[in-house]
């Protein structure tokens, strides 16, 4: 099939950007979206032109590197999938696609479809861990975890830090990401001692990074490729209040 792509081209962080039009033919429905871009880039490089810059690593939906916006949808039209898991059979011959990087104040564009997502790493660094004494590993069964809690913690840990939630949110809020990172630790017994202080530190860091506040719009949950539930944001707010009370 043949597609018409309008791709955001921006050579550097502070440079002006614009959409550039490409026609890509010979696209198979079995190609992933990134393989289709690989095809375009091979042709651009052969013609002596600059390839479209986009991020990717695992190409199997687990690293969070590949996100961008396709026709207004973060990660494209397929629910519960990252761009690298999206196949061209989701589109039709002759379709026009508009590709843009995440649009969020906290995610500056580095080049074309690549944004700087270091702000998410700094939120994790501010408290997304369990402090432990060094030494030998504890006996694995010394702290029992209820199956239901283990399952919910594992579901929250499915967050891959892609940033789609913040990019899709009209407030530019990273609440869903932050809530997932808080919940996957706070649901476990090992995460209890720092549960409140962790939430306070991580929410404050999200504010410092320039992410907006949550006003329960729900775009984050709809855009999330890992189906992280927005209900975790309520849990984060509760943990934040616990942390605030302990500090006063
Ligand atoms: S909550 Fe979902 S959309 Fe947000 S960073 Fe995690 S995986 Fe991506
Ligand atoms: S390249 Fe890793 S999630 Fe898409």
Coordinates of N, CA, C and O in Angstrom, one line a residue, residues 79-235:
X79 N -5.7 0.5 20.7 CA -5.7 0.6 22.1 C -4.7 -0.4 22.8 O -4.6 -1.5 22.3
X80 N -4.1 0.0 23.8 CA -3.2 -0.9 24.6 C -2.0 -1.3 23.8 O -1.5 -2.4 24.1
X81 N -1.5 -0.5 23.0 CA -0.3 -0.8 22.2 C 0.6 0.4 22.0 O 0.1 1.5 21.9
X82 N 1.9 0.1 22.0 CA 2.9 1.2 21.7 C 3.0 1.3 20.2 O 2.6 0.4 19.4
X83 N 3.7 2.4 19.8 CA 3.9 2.5 18.3 C 4.6 1.3 17.7 O 4.3 0.9 16.6
X84 N 5.6 0.8 18.5 CA 6.3 -0.4 17.9 C 5.5 -1.6 17.8 O 5.9 -2.5 17.0
X85 N 4.4 -1.7 18.5 CA 3.5 -2.9 18.4 C 2.4 -2.6 17.4 O 1.5 -3.5 17.2
X86 N 2.3 -1.4 16.8 CA 1.3 -1.1 15.8 C 1.7 -1.6 14.5 O 2.9 -1.3 14.0
X87 N 0.8 -2.3 13.7 CA 1.2 -2.7 12.4 C 0.4 -2.0 11.3 O -0.6 -1.4 11.6
X88 N 1.0 -1.9 10.2 CA 0.4 -1.1 9.1 C -0.9 -1.6 8.6 O -1.6 -0.9 7.9
X89 N -1.3 -2.8 9.0 CA -2.6 -3.3 8.7 C -3.7 -2.5 9.4 O -4.9 -2.6 9.0
X90 N -3.3 -1.7 10.4 CA -4.3 -0.8 11.0 C -4.6 0.4 10.2 O -5.5 1.2 10.6
X91 N -4.0 0.6 9.0 CA -4.2 1.7 8.1 C -4.6 1.2 6.8 O -4.5 0.0 6.5
X92 N -5.1 2.1 5.9 CA -5.5 1.7 4.6 C -4.7 2.4 3.5 O -4.1 3.5 3.7
X93 N -4.8 1.8 2.3 CA -4.0 2.3 1.2 C -4.5 3.8 0.9 O -5.7 4.1 0.9
X94 N -3.5 4.7 0.7 CA -3.8 6.1 0.4 C -4.0 6.9 1.6 O -4.2 8.2 1.5
X95 N -4.0 6.3 2.8 CA -4.3 7.1 4.0 C -3.2 8.2 4.3 O -2.0 8.0 4.0
X96 N -3.6 9.3 4.8 CA -2.7 10.4 5.2 C -2.5 10.3 6.7 O -3.5 10.3 7.4
X97 N -1.2 10.3 7.1 CA -0.9 10.2 8.5 C -0.1 11.4 9.0 O 0.9 11.8 8.3
X98 N -0.4 12.0 10.1 CA 0.3 13.2 10.6 C 1.1 12.7 11.9 O 0.5 12.3 12.8
X99 N 2.4 12.8 11.8 CA 3.2 12.3 12.9 C 3.9 13.4 13.6 O 4.5 14.3 13.0
X100 N 3.6 13.5 14.9 CA 4.2 14.6 15.8 C 4.8 14.0 17.0 O 4.4 13.0 17.5
X101 N 5.8 14.7 17.6 CA 6.4 14.3 18.8 C 5.4 14.6 20.0 O 4.4 15.3 19.8
X102 N 5.6 14.0 21.2 CA 4.8 14.4 22.3 C 4.8 15.9 22.5 O 5.9 16.5 22.3
X103 N 3.7 16.5 22.7 CA 3.6 17.9 23.0 C 3.3 18.1 24.5 O 2.2 17.9 25.0
X104 N 4.4 18.5 25.2 CA 4.2 18.8 26.6 C 5.4 19.6 27.0 O 6.5 19.4 26.6
X105 N 5.1 20.6 27.9 CA 6.1 21.6 28.3 C 7.3 20.9 28.9 O 8.5 21.3 28.8
X106 N 7.1 19.8 29.6 CA 8.1 19.0 30.3 C 8.9 18.1 29.4 O 9.9 17.5 29.8
X107 N 8.5 18.0 28.1 CA 9.2 17.1 27.2 C 9.7 17.9 26.0 O 9.1 17.9 24.9
X108 N 10.8 18.6 26.1 CA 11.3 19.4 25.0 C 11.6 18.5 23.8 O 12.2 17.4 24.0
X109 N 11.3 19.0 22.6 CA 11.7 18.2 21.4 C 13.2 18.3 21.2 O 13.8 19.4 21.2
X110 N 13.8 17.2 21.0 CA 15.2 17.1 20.7 C 15.5 17.2 19.2 O 16.4 17.9 18.7
X111 N 14.7 16.4 18.5 CA 14.9 16.3 17.0 C 13.7 15.6 16.4 O 13.3 14.5 16.9
X112 N 13.0 16.1 15.5 CA 11.9 15.5 14.8 C 10.9 14.9 15.8 O 10.2 15.6 16.4
X113 N 10.8 13.5 15.9 CA 9.8 12.9 16.7 C 10.4 12.5 18.1 O 9.7 11.8 18.9
X114 N 11.6 12.9 18.4 CA 12.3 12.5 19.6 C 12.1 13.7 20.7 O 12.5 14.8 20.3
X115 N 11.7 13.3 21.8 CA 11.6 14.3 22.9 C 12.5 13.9 24.1 O 12.9 12.7 24.2
X116 N 12.9 14.8 24.9 CA 13.6 14.5 26.1 C 12.7 14.2 27.2 O 11.9 15.0 27.7
X117 N 12.7 12.9 27.7 CA 11.8 12.4 28.7 C 12.6 12.2 30.1 O 12.1 11.5 30.9
X118 N 13.7 12.9 30.2 CA 14.5 12.8 31.5 C 13.7 13.2 32.7 O 14.0 12.8 33.8
X119 N 12.7 14.1 32.5 CA 11.8 14.5 33.6 C 11.2 13.4 34.3 O 11.1 13.4 35.6
X120 N 10.8 12.3 33.6 CA 10.2 11.1 34.2 C 11.3 10.4 35.1 O 11.0 9.9 36.2
X121 N 12.5 10.3 34.6 CA 13.6 9.7 35.4 C 13.8 10.5 36.7 O 14.1 9.9 37.7
X122 N 13.7 11.8 36.6 CA 14.0 12.6 37.8 C 12.9 12.4 38.8 O 13.1 12.5 40.0
X123 N 11.7 12.2 38.3 CA 10.6 11.9 39.3 C 10.9 10.6 40.0 O 10.7 10.5 41.2
X124 N 11.3 9.6 39.3 CA 11.6 8.3 39.9 C 12.8 8.5 40.9 O 12.8 8.0 42.1
X125 N 13.8 9.2 40.5 CA 15.0 9.4 41.4 C 14.6 10.1 42.7 O 15.3 10.0 43.7
X126 N 13.5 10.9 42.6 CA 13.2 11.7 43.8 C 12.6 10.8 44.9 O 12.4 11.3 46.1
X127 N 12.2 9.6 44.6 CA 11.6 8.7 45.7 C 11.1 7.4 45.2 O 10.5 6.6 46.0
X128 N 11.2 7.0 44.0 CA 10.7 5.8 43.4 C 11.5 4.6 43.7 O 12.0 3.9 42.8
X129 N 11.8 4.3 45.0 CA 12.6 3.2 45.4 C 12.3 2.8 46.8 O 11.5 3.5 47.5
X130 N 12.8 1.7 47.3 CA 12.6 1.3 48.7 C 14.0 1.3 49.2 O 14.9 0.6 48.7
X131 N 14.2 2.1 50.3 CA 15.6 2.2 50.9 C 15.8 0.9 51.7 O 15.0 0.4 52.4
X132 N 17.0 0.3 51.5 CA 17.3 -1.0 52.1 C 18.7 -0.9 52.7 O 19.6 -0.1 52.3
X133 N 18.9 -1.7 53.8 CA 20.3 -1.8 54.3 C 21.1 -2.7 53.4 O 20.5 -3.7 52.8
X134 N 22.3 -2.4 53.2 CA 23.1 -3.2 52.3 C 23.5 -4.5 53.1 O 23.4 -4.5 54.3
X135 N 24.0 -5.5 52.4 CA 24.3 -6.7 53.1 C 23.8 -7.9 52.3 O 23.4 -7.7 51.1
X136 N 23.7 -9.0 52.9 CA 23.2 -10.2 52.1 C 21.7 -10.1 51.9 O 21.0 -9.4 52.6
X137 N 21.2 -10.7 50.8 CA 19.8 -10.7 50.5 C 19.0 -11.3 51.6 O 19.4 -12.4 52.1
X138 N 17.8 -10.7 51.9 CA 16.9 -11.4 52.9 C 16.3 -12.7 52.4 O 16.3 -12.9 51.1
X139 N 16.0 -13.5 53.3 CA 15.3 -14.8 52.9 C 14.0 -14.5 52.1 O 13.2 -13.7 52.6
X140 N 13.8 -15.1 51.0 CA 12.8 -14.7 50.1 C 11.4 -14.8 50.7 O 10.5 -14.0 50.4
X141 N 11.1 -15.7 51.6 CA 9.8 -15.9 52.2 C 9.6 -15.2 53.5 O 8.6 -15.5 54.2
X142 N 10.6 -14.4 53.9 CA 10.5 -13.8 55.2 C 9.4 -12.7 55.3 O 8.9 -12.4 56.4
X143 N 9.0 -12.1 54.2 CA 8.0 -11.1 54.1 C 6.9 -11.7 53.2 O 7.1 -11.7 51.9
X144 N 5.8 -12.2 53.7 CA 4.8 -12.7 52.8 C 3.9 -11.5 52.2 O 3.7 -10.5 52.8
X145 N 3.5 -11.7 51.0 CA 2.7 -10.7 50.2 C 1.4 -11.4 49.8 O 1.5 -12.4 49.1
X146 N 0.3 -10.7 50.1 CA -1.0 -11.3 49.7 C -1.0 -11.3 48.1 O -0.5 -10.4 47.5
X147 N -1.6 -12.4 47.6 CA -1.7 -12.5 46.1 C -2.3 -11.3 45.4 O -1.8 -10.8 44.4
X148 N -3.4 -10.9 46.0 CA -4.1 -9.7 45.4 C -3.2 -8.5 45.4 O -3.2 -7.8 44.4
X149 N -2.5 -8.3 46.5 CA -1.6 -7.1 46.5 C -0.5 -7.3 45.5 O -0.1 -6.3 44.8
X150 N 0.1 -8.5 45.4 CA 1.2 -8.7 44.5 C 0.7 -8.5 43.0 O 1.4 -7.9 42.2
X151 N -0.5 -8.9 42.7 CA -1.1 -8.8 41.4 C -1.2 -7.3 41.1 O -0.9 -6.8 40.0
X152 N -1.8 -6.5 42.0 CA -2.0 -5.1 41.8 C -0.7 -4.3 41.6 O -0.6 -3.4 40.8
X153 N 0.3 -4.7 42.5 CA 1.6 -4.1 42.3 C 2.2 -4.4 41.0 O 2.8 -3.5 40.4
X154 N 2.1 -5.6 40.5 CA 2.6 -6.0 39.2 C 2.0 -5.3 38.1 O 2.6 -4.8 37.2
X155 N 0.6 -5.1 38.2 CA -0.1 -4.3 37.2 C 0.4 -2.9 37.1 O 0.6 -2.3 36.0
X156 N 0.6 -2.3 38.3 CA 1.1 -0.9 38.3 C 2.6 -0.8 37.7 O 3.0 0.1 37.1
X157 N 3.3 -1.9 38.0 CA 4.7 -1.9 37.6 C 4.8 -2.1 36.1 O 5.9 -2.0 35.5
X158 N 3.7 -2.4 35.4 CA 3.7 -2.5 33.9 C 4.0 -1.2 33.2 O 4.3 -1.2 32.0
X159 N 3.9 -0.1 34.0 CA 4.2 1.2 33.3 C 5.6 1.2 32.8 O 6.5 0.9 33.5
X160 N 5.7 1.6 31.5 CA 7.0 1.6 30.8 C 7.6 3.0 30.7 O 8.6 3.2 30.0
X161 N 7.0 4.0 31.3 CA 7.6 5.3 31.3 C 7.6 6.0 29.9 O 8.6 6.7 29.7
X162 N 6.6 5.7 29.1 CA 6.7 6.2 27.8 C 6.3 7.7 27.7 O 6.7 8.4 26.8
X163 N 5.5 8.2 28.6 CA 5.1 9.6 28.6 C 3.8 9.9 27.9 O 3.4 11.0 27.8
X164 N 3.2 8.9 27.3 CA 2.0 9.1 26.5 C 0.9 9.8 27.4 O 0.1 10.6 26.9
X165 N 0.8 9.4 28.7 CA -0.2 9.9 29.6 C -0.1 11.4 29.7 O -1.1 12.2 29.6
X166 N 1.1 11.9 29.9 CA 1.4 13.4 30.0 C 1.1 14.1 28.7 O 0.6 15.2 28.6
X167 N 1.5 13.4 27.6 CA 1.4 14.0 26.3 C -0.1 14.1 25.9 O -0.5 15.1 25.2
X168 N -0.9 13.2 26.3 CA -2.3 13.2 25.9 C -3.2 14.1 26.8 O -4.2 14.5 26.4
X169 N -2.7 14.4 28.0 CA -3.4 15.1 29.0 C -3.5 16.6 28.6 O -2.4 17.2 28.4
X170 N -4.7 17.2 28.6 CA -4.8 18.7 28.3 C -4.0 19.5 29.3 O -3.6 20.6 29.0
X171 N -3.9 19.0 30.5 CA -3.1 19.7 31.5 C -1.6 19.4 31.5 O -0.8 20.0 32.3
X172 N -1.2 18.5 30.6 CA 0.2 18.1 30.6 C 0.6 17.4 31.9 O 1.7 17.6 32.4
X173 N -0.3 16.7 32.5 CA 0.0 16.1 33.8 C 0.6 14.7 33.7 O 0.2 13.9 32.9
X174 N 1.6 14.5 34.5 CA 2.2 13.1 34.6 C 1.7 12.4 35.8 O 2.3 11.5 36.3
X175 N 0.4 12.6 36.2 CA -0.1 12.0 37.4 C -0.2 10.5 37.2 O 0.0 9.8 38.2
X176 N -0.6 10.0 36.0 CA -0.8 8.6 35.9 C 0.6 7.8 36.0 O 0.7 6.8 36.7
X177 N 1.6 8.4 35.4 CA 2.9 7.8 35.5 C 3.4 7.8 36.9 O 3.8 6.8 37.5
X178 N 3.3 9.0 37.6 CA 3.7 9.1 39.0 C 3.0 8.2 39.9 O 3.5 7.5 40.8
X179 N 1.7 8.1 39.7 CA 0.8 7.2 40.5 C 1.2 5.8 40.3 O 1.2 5.0 41.3
X180 N 1.5 5.4 39.1 CA 1.9 4.0 38.9 C 3.2 3.6 39.6 O 3.3 2.6 40.2
X181 N 4.2 4.6 39.5 CA 5.5 4.3 40.2 C 5.3 4.3 41.7 O 6.1 3.6 42.4
X182 N 4.4 5.2 42.2 CA 4.2 5.2 43.7 C 3.5 3.9 44.1 O 3.8 3.2 45.1
X183 N 2.5 3.5 43.3 CA 1.6 2.3 43.7 C 2.4 1.0 43.7 O 2.2 0.2 44.5
X184 N 3.3 0.8 42.7 CA 3.9 -0.5 42.6 C 4.8 -0.8 43.8 O 5.1 -1.9 44.1
X185 N 5.2 0.3 44.4 CA 6.0 0.1 45.7 C 5.1 0.2 46.9 O 5.3 -0.6 47.8
X186 N 4.2 1.1 46.9 CA 3.3 1.3 48.1 C 2.3 0.2 48.3 O 1.7 0.1 49.4
X187 N 2.1 -0.7 47.3 CA 1.2 -1.8 47.6 C 1.9 -3.0 48.3 O 1.2 -3.9 48.7
X188 N 3.2 -2.9 48.3 CA 3.9 -4.1 48.9 C 4.3 -3.7 50.3 O 4.5 -2.6 50.7
X189 N 4.5 -4.8 51.2 CA 4.9 -4.5 52.6 C 6.2 -3.8 52.7 O 6.4 -2.9 53.5
X190 N 7.1 -4.1 51.8 CA 8.5 -3.5 51.8 C 8.4 -2.0 51.5 O 9.3 -1.2 51.8
X191 N 7.3 -1.5 50.9 CA 7.2 -0.1 50.5 C 6.5 0.7 51.5 O 6.3 2.0 51.3
X192 N 6.0 0.1 52.6 CA 5.1 0.9 53.6 C 5.9 2.0 54.3 O 5.3 3.0 54.5
X193 N 7.1 1.7 54.9 CA 7.7 2.7 55.7 C 7.9 4.1 55.0 O 7.7 5.1 55.6
X194 N 8.1 4.1 53.7 CA 8.3 5.3 53.0 C 7.1 5.7 52.1 O 7.2 6.6 51.3
X195 N 6.0 5.1 52.4 CA 4.8 5.3 51.5 C 4.4 6.8 51.4 O 4.2 7.3 50.3
X196 N 4.3 7.4 52.5 CA 3.8 8.8 52.4 C 4.9 9.8 51.9 O 4.7 10.6 51.1
X197 N 6.1 9.6 52.5 CA 7.2 10.5 52.1 C 7.5 10.3 50.6 O 7.9 11.3 49.9
X198 N 7.4 9.1 50.1 CA 7.7 8.8 48.7 C 6.7 9.6 47.8 O 7.1 10.3 46.8
X199 N 5.4 9.6 48.2 CA 4.4 10.2 47.4 C 4.6 11.8 47.4 O 4.5 12.4 46.3
X200 N 4.9 12.3 48.5 CA 5.2 13.8 48.6 C 6.4 14.1 47.8 O 6.3 15.1 47.0
X201 N 7.5 13.4 47.9 CA 8.7 13.7 47.1 C 8.4 13.6 45.6 O 8.8 14.5 44.8
X202 N 7.7 12.6 45.2 CA 7.6 12.4 43.7 C 6.6 13.3 43.1 O 6.7 13.8 42.0
X203 N 5.5 13.6 43.9 CA 4.5 14.6 43.3 C 5.1 16.0 43.3 O 4.9 16.7 42.3
X204 N 5.9 16.4 44.3 CA 6.6 17.7 44.2 C 7.6 17.8 43.1 O 7.7 18.8 42.4
X205 N 8.3 16.7 42.8 CA 9.2 16.7 41.7 C 8.5 16.8 40.4 O 8.9 17.5 39.5
X206 N 7.3 16.1 40.3 CA 6.5 16.3 39.0 C 6.1 17.7 38.8 O 6.2 18.3 37.7
X207 N 5.8 18.4 39.9 CA 5.4 19.8 39.8 C 6.6 20.7 39.4 O 6.5 21.5 38.5
X208 N 7.8 20.4 40.0 CA 9.0 21.1 39.6 C 9.4 20.9 38.2 O 9.9 21.8 37.5
X209 N 9.1 19.8 37.6 CA 9.4 19.5 36.2 C 8.5 20.2 35.2 O 8.8 20.2 34.0
X210 N 7.4 20.8 35.7 CA 6.5 21.6 34.8 C 5.3 20.8 34.3 O 4.6 21.3 33.5
X211 N 5.1 19.6 34.9 CA 3.9 18.9 34.5 C 2.7 19.5 35.2 O 2.8 20.1 36.3
X212 N 1.5 19.5 34.6 CA 0.4 20.1 35.2 C -0.3 19.2 36.2 O 0.1 18.1 36.5
X213 N -1.4 19.7 36.8 CA -2.1 19.0 37.8 C -3.2 18.1 37.1 O -3.6 18.4 36.0
X214 N -3.7 17.1 37.9 CA -4.7 16.2 37.3 C -6.1 16.8 37.6 O -6.4 17.2 38.8
X215 N -7.0 16.9 36.6 CA -8.3 17.3 36.9 C -9.3 16.3 36.4 O -10.4 16.6 36.0
X216 N -8.9 15.0 36.5 CA -9.8 13.8 36.2 C -10.4 13.8 34.8 O -11.6 13.5 34.7
X217 N -9.6 14.2 33.8 CA -10.2 14.2 32.4 C -10.2 12.8 31.9 O -11.1 12.3 31.2
X218 N -9.1 12.0 32.2 CA -9.1 10.6 31.8 C -8.4 10.3 30.5 O -8.3 9.1 30.1
X219 N -7.9 11.3 29.8 CA -7.1 11.0 28.5 C -5.9 10.1 28.8 O -5.5 9.4 27.9
X220 N -5.3 10.3 30.0 CA -4.1 9.5 30.3 C -4.4 8.0 30.2 O -3.7 7.2 29.6
X221 N -5.5 7.6 30.8 CA -5.9 6.2 30.9 C -6.2 5.7 29.5 O -5.8 4.6 29.1
X222 N -6.9 6.5 28.7 CA -7.2 6.1 27.3 C -6.0 6.0 26.4 O -5.9 5.1 25.5
X223 N -4.9 6.8 26.7 CA -3.7 6.8 25.8 C -2.7 5.7 26.3 O -1.8 5.3 25.5
X224 N -2.8 5.3 27.5 CA -1.8 4.4 28.1 C -1.7 3.1 27.4 O -2.7 2.3 27.3
X225 N -0.5 2.7 26.8 CA -0.4 1.4 26.1 C -0.4 0.3 27.1 O -0.5 -0.9 26.7
X226 N -0.3 0.5 28.4 CA -0.2 -0.6 29.4 C -1.5 -0.6 30.2 O -1.5 -1.3 31.2
X227 N -2.5 0.1 29.8 CA -3.8 0.1 30.5 C -3.7 0.3 32.0 O -4.4 -0.3 32.8
X228 N -2.8 1.3 32.4 CA -2.7 1.6 33.8 C -4.0 2.4 34.2 O -4.4 3.3 33.6
X229 N -4.7 1.9 35.3 CA -6.0 2.5 35.6 C -5.8 3.9 36.3 O -4.9 4.0 37.2
X230 N -6.7 4.8 35.9 CA -6.6 6.2 36.5 C -7.0 6.1 38.0 O -6.6 7.1 38.7
X231 N -7.6 5.1 38.5 CA -7.9 5.0 39.9 C -6.6 5.0 40.8 O -6.7 5.4 41.9
X232 N -5.5 4.7 40.2 CA -4.2 4.8 40.9 C -3.9 6.2 41.3 O -3.1 6.5 42.3
X233 N -4.4 7.2 40.6 CA -4.2 8.6 40.9 C -4.8 8.9 42.2 O -4.3 9.7 43.1
X234 N -6.0 8.4 42.5 CA -6.7 8.6 43.8 C -5.8 8.0 44.9 O -5.7 8.6 46.0
X235 N -5.2 6.8 44.6 CA -4.4 6.2 45.6 C -3.2 7.1 45.9 O -2.7 7.3 47.0

